[in-house]
Short mmCIF file of C-alpha atoms in Angstrom, two decimals:
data_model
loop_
_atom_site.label_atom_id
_atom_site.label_comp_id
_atom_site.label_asym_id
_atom_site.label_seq_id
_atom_site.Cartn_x
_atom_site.Cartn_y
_atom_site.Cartn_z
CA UNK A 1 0.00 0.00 0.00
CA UNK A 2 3.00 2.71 0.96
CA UNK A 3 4.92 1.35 -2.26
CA UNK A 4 1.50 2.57 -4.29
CA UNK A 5 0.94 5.58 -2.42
CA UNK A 6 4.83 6.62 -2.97
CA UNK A 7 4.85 5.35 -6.53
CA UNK A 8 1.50 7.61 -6.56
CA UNK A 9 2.94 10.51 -5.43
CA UNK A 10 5.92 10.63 -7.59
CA UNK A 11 3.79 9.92 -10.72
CA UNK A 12 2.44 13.17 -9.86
CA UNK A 13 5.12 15.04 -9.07
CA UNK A 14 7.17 14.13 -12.74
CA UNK A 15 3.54 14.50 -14.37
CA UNK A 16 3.43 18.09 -12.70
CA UNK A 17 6.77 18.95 -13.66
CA UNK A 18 6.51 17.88 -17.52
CA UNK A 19 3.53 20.26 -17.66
CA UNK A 20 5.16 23.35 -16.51
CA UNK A 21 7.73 22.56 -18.82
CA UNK A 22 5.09 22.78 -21.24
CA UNK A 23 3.81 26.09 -20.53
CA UNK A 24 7.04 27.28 -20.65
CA UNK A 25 7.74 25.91 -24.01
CA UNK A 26 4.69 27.69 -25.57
CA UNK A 27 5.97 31.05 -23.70
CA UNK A 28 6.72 33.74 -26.90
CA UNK A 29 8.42 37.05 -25.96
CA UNK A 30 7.24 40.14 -28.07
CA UNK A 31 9.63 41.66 -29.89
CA UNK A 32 9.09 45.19 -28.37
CA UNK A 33 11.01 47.35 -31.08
CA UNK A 34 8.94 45.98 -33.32
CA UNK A 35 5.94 46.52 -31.53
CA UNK A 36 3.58 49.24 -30.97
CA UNK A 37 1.11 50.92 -28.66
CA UNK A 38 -1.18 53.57 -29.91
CA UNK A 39 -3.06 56.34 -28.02
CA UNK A 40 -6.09 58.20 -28.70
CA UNK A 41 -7.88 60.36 -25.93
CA UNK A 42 -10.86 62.89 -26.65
CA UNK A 43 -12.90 65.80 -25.32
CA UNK A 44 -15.22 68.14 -26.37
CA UNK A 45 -13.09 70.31 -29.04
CA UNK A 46 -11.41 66.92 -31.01
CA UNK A 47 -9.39 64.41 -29.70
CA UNK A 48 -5.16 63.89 -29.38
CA UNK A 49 -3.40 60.81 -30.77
CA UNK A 50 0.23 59.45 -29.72
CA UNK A 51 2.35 56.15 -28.73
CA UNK A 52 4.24 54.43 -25.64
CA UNK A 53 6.58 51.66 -25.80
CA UNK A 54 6.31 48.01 -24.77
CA UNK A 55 9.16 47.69 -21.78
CA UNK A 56 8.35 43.62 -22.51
CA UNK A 57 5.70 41.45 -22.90
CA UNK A 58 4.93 37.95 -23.53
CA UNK A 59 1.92 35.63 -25.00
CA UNK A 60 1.02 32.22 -23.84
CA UNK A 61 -0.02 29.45 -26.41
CA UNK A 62 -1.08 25.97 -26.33
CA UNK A 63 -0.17 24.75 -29.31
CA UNK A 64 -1.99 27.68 -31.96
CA UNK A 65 -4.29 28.55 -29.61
CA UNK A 66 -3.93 31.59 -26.95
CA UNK A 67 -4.04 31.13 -23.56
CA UNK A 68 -2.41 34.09 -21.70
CA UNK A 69 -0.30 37.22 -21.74
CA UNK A 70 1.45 39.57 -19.59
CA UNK A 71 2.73 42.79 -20.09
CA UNK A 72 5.09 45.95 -19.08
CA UNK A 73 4.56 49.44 -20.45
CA UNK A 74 7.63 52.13 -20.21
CA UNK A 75 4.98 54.97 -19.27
CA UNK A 76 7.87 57.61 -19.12
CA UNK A 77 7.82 57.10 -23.20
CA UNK A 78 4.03 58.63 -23.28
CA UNK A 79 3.72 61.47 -25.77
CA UNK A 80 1.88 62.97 -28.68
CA UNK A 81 1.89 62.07 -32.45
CA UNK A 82 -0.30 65.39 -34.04
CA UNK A 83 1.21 68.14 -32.11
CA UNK A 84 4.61 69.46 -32.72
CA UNK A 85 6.61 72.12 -31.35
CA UNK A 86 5.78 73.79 -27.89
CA UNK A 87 2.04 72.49 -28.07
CA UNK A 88 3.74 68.57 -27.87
CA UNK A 89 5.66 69.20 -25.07
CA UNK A 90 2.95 71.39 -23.39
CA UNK A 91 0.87 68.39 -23.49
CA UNK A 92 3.74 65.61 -23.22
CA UNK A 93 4.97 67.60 -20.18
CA UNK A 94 1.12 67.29 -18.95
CA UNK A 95 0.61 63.36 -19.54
CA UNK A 96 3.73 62.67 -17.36
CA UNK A 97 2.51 64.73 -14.69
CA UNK A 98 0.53 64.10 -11.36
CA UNK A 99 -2.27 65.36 -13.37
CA UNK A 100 -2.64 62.31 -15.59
CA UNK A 101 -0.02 59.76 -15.24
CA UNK A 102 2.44 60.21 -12.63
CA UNK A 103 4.87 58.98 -14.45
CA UNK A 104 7.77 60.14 -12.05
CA UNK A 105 6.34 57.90 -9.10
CA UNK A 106 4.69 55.34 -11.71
CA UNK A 107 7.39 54.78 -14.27
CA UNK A 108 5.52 51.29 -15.36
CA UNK A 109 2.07 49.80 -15.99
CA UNK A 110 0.98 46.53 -16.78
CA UNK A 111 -1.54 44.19 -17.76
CA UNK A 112 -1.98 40.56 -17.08
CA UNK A 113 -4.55 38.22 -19.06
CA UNK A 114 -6.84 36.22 -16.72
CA UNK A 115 -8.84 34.66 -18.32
CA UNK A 116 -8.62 34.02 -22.51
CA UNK A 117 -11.64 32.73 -24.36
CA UNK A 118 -11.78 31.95 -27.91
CA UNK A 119 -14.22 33.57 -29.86
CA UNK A 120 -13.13 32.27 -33.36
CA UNK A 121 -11.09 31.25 -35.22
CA UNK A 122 -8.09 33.63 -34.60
CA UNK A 123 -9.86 35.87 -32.46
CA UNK A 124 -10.21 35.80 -28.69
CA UNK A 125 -12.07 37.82 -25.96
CA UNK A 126 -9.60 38.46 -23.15
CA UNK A 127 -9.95 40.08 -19.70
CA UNK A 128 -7.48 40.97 -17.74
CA UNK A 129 -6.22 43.19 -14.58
CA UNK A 130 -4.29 46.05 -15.59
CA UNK A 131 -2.44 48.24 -13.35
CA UNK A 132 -2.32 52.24 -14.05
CA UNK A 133 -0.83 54.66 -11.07
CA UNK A 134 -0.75 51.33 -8.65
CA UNK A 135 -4.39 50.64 -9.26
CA UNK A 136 -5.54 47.57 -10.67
CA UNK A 137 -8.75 47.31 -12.65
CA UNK A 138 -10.30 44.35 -14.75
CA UNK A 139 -10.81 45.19 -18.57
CA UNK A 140 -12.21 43.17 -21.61
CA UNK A 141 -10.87 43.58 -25.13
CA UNK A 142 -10.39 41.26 -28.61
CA UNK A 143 -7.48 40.45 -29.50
CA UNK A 144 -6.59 38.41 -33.43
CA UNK A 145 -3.30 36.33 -33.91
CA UNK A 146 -2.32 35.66 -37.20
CA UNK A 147 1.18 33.59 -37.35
CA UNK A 148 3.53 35.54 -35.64
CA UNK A 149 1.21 38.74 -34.98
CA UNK A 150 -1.38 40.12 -32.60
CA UNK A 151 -3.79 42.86 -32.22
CA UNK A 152 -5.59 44.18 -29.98
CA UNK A 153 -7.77 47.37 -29.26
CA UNK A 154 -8.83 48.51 -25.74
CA UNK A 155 -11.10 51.06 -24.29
CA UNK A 156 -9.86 51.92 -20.79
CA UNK A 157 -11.77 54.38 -18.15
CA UNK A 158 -9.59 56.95 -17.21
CA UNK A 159 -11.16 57.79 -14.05
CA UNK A 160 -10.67 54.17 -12.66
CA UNK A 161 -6.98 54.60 -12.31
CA UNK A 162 -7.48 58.53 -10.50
CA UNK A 163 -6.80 60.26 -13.75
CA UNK A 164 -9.49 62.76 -13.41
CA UNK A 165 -8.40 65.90 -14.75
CA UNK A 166 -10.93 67.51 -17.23
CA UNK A 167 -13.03 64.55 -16.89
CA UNK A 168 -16.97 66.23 -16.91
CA UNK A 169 -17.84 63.11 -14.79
CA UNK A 170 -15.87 64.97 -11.47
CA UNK A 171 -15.95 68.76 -12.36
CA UNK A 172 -18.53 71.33 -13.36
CA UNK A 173 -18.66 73.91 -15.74
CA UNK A 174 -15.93 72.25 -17.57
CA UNK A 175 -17.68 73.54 -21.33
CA UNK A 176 -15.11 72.79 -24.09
CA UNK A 177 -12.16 72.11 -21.42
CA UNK A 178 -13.89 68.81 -20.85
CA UNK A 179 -11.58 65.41 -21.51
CA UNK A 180 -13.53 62.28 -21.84
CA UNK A 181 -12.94 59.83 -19.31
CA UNK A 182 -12.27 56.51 -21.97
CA UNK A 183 -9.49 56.54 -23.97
CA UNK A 184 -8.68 54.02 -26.94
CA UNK A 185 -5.42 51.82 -27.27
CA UNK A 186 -4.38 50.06 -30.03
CA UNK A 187 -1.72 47.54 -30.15
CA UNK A 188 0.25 45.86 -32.68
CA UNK A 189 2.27 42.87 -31.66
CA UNK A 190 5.28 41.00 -33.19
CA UNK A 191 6.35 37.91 -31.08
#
């Protein structure tokens, strides 16, 4: 009976081990200079575009088929794409400030996928927790693989991370000063 028990136990154990192995195996970094992270934020009077860089990032497969992700974003790279001159870093200046993103005290953010369900045939709906300022909220979002590429677009709630300036949903009298509180990200992925 011990000798089954025993024999039991370190069936399980090897059997454990050669499926972490496993997970590992399907593990594929993202190529982060060849990635990309678009920004585009509105309010009343138009709306601002611009980028931010992937510090890393990694998808998790089984086999074809997506089963997780985790990622790292260098927020002291935030800035603006259709502003130049002292407008852009006006505004640049403003995003990395305790105004919007803290970027001083909160050099990083991230998001980690819990919980990946396939919704065809290269397509998935994926929620996950990601972390703005030190505050962790869930979202939702698609994201498509084809071979060795991924995209994904994101609508994420401003407010829910205590970026509130300009938002109309905390201040009064606002008028055309008023930001929206969702902003959109779009992300192109090369693993």
């Amino acid at each position: 009976m011990k000798k089954n028990i025993l024999s039991l136990a370190l069936a399980l154990v090897v059997g454990f081990a050669a499926t972490a192995k496993t997970v590992d195996d399907d593990k594929k970094e993202v190529k982060t200079d060849a990635s990309s992270v678009t920004w585009k934020a509105y309010k009343v009077t138009g709306s601002h575009t611009g980028t931010i860089n992937l510090k890393s990032g990694a998808l998790m497969f089984d086999g074809d088929k997506l089963t997780g992700g985790e990622f790292v974003v260098d927020m002291t790279t935030i800035n603006t794409t259709d502003l130049s001159g002292k407008s852009k870093s006006d505004l640049d200046g403003h995003l990395h400030s305790d105004d919007f993103f803290s970027t001083a005290s909160n050099p990083t953010s991230n998001l980690v996928f819990t919980n990946v369900k396939s919704s065809s045939k290269n397509s998935y709906e994926v929620t996950g927790d990601l972390t703005i300022k030190g505050i962790t909220k869930p979202v939702t979002f698609d994201v498509s693989v084809y071979g060795s590429k991924a995209t994904a677009t994101l609508k994420v709630d401003r407010t829910n991370y205590d970026v509130k300036y300009g938002s109309g949903s905390f201040f009064d009298n606002l008028g055309d000063k008023t930001i929206y509180d969702e902003f959109d990200l779009v992300v192109d992925l090369e693993f």
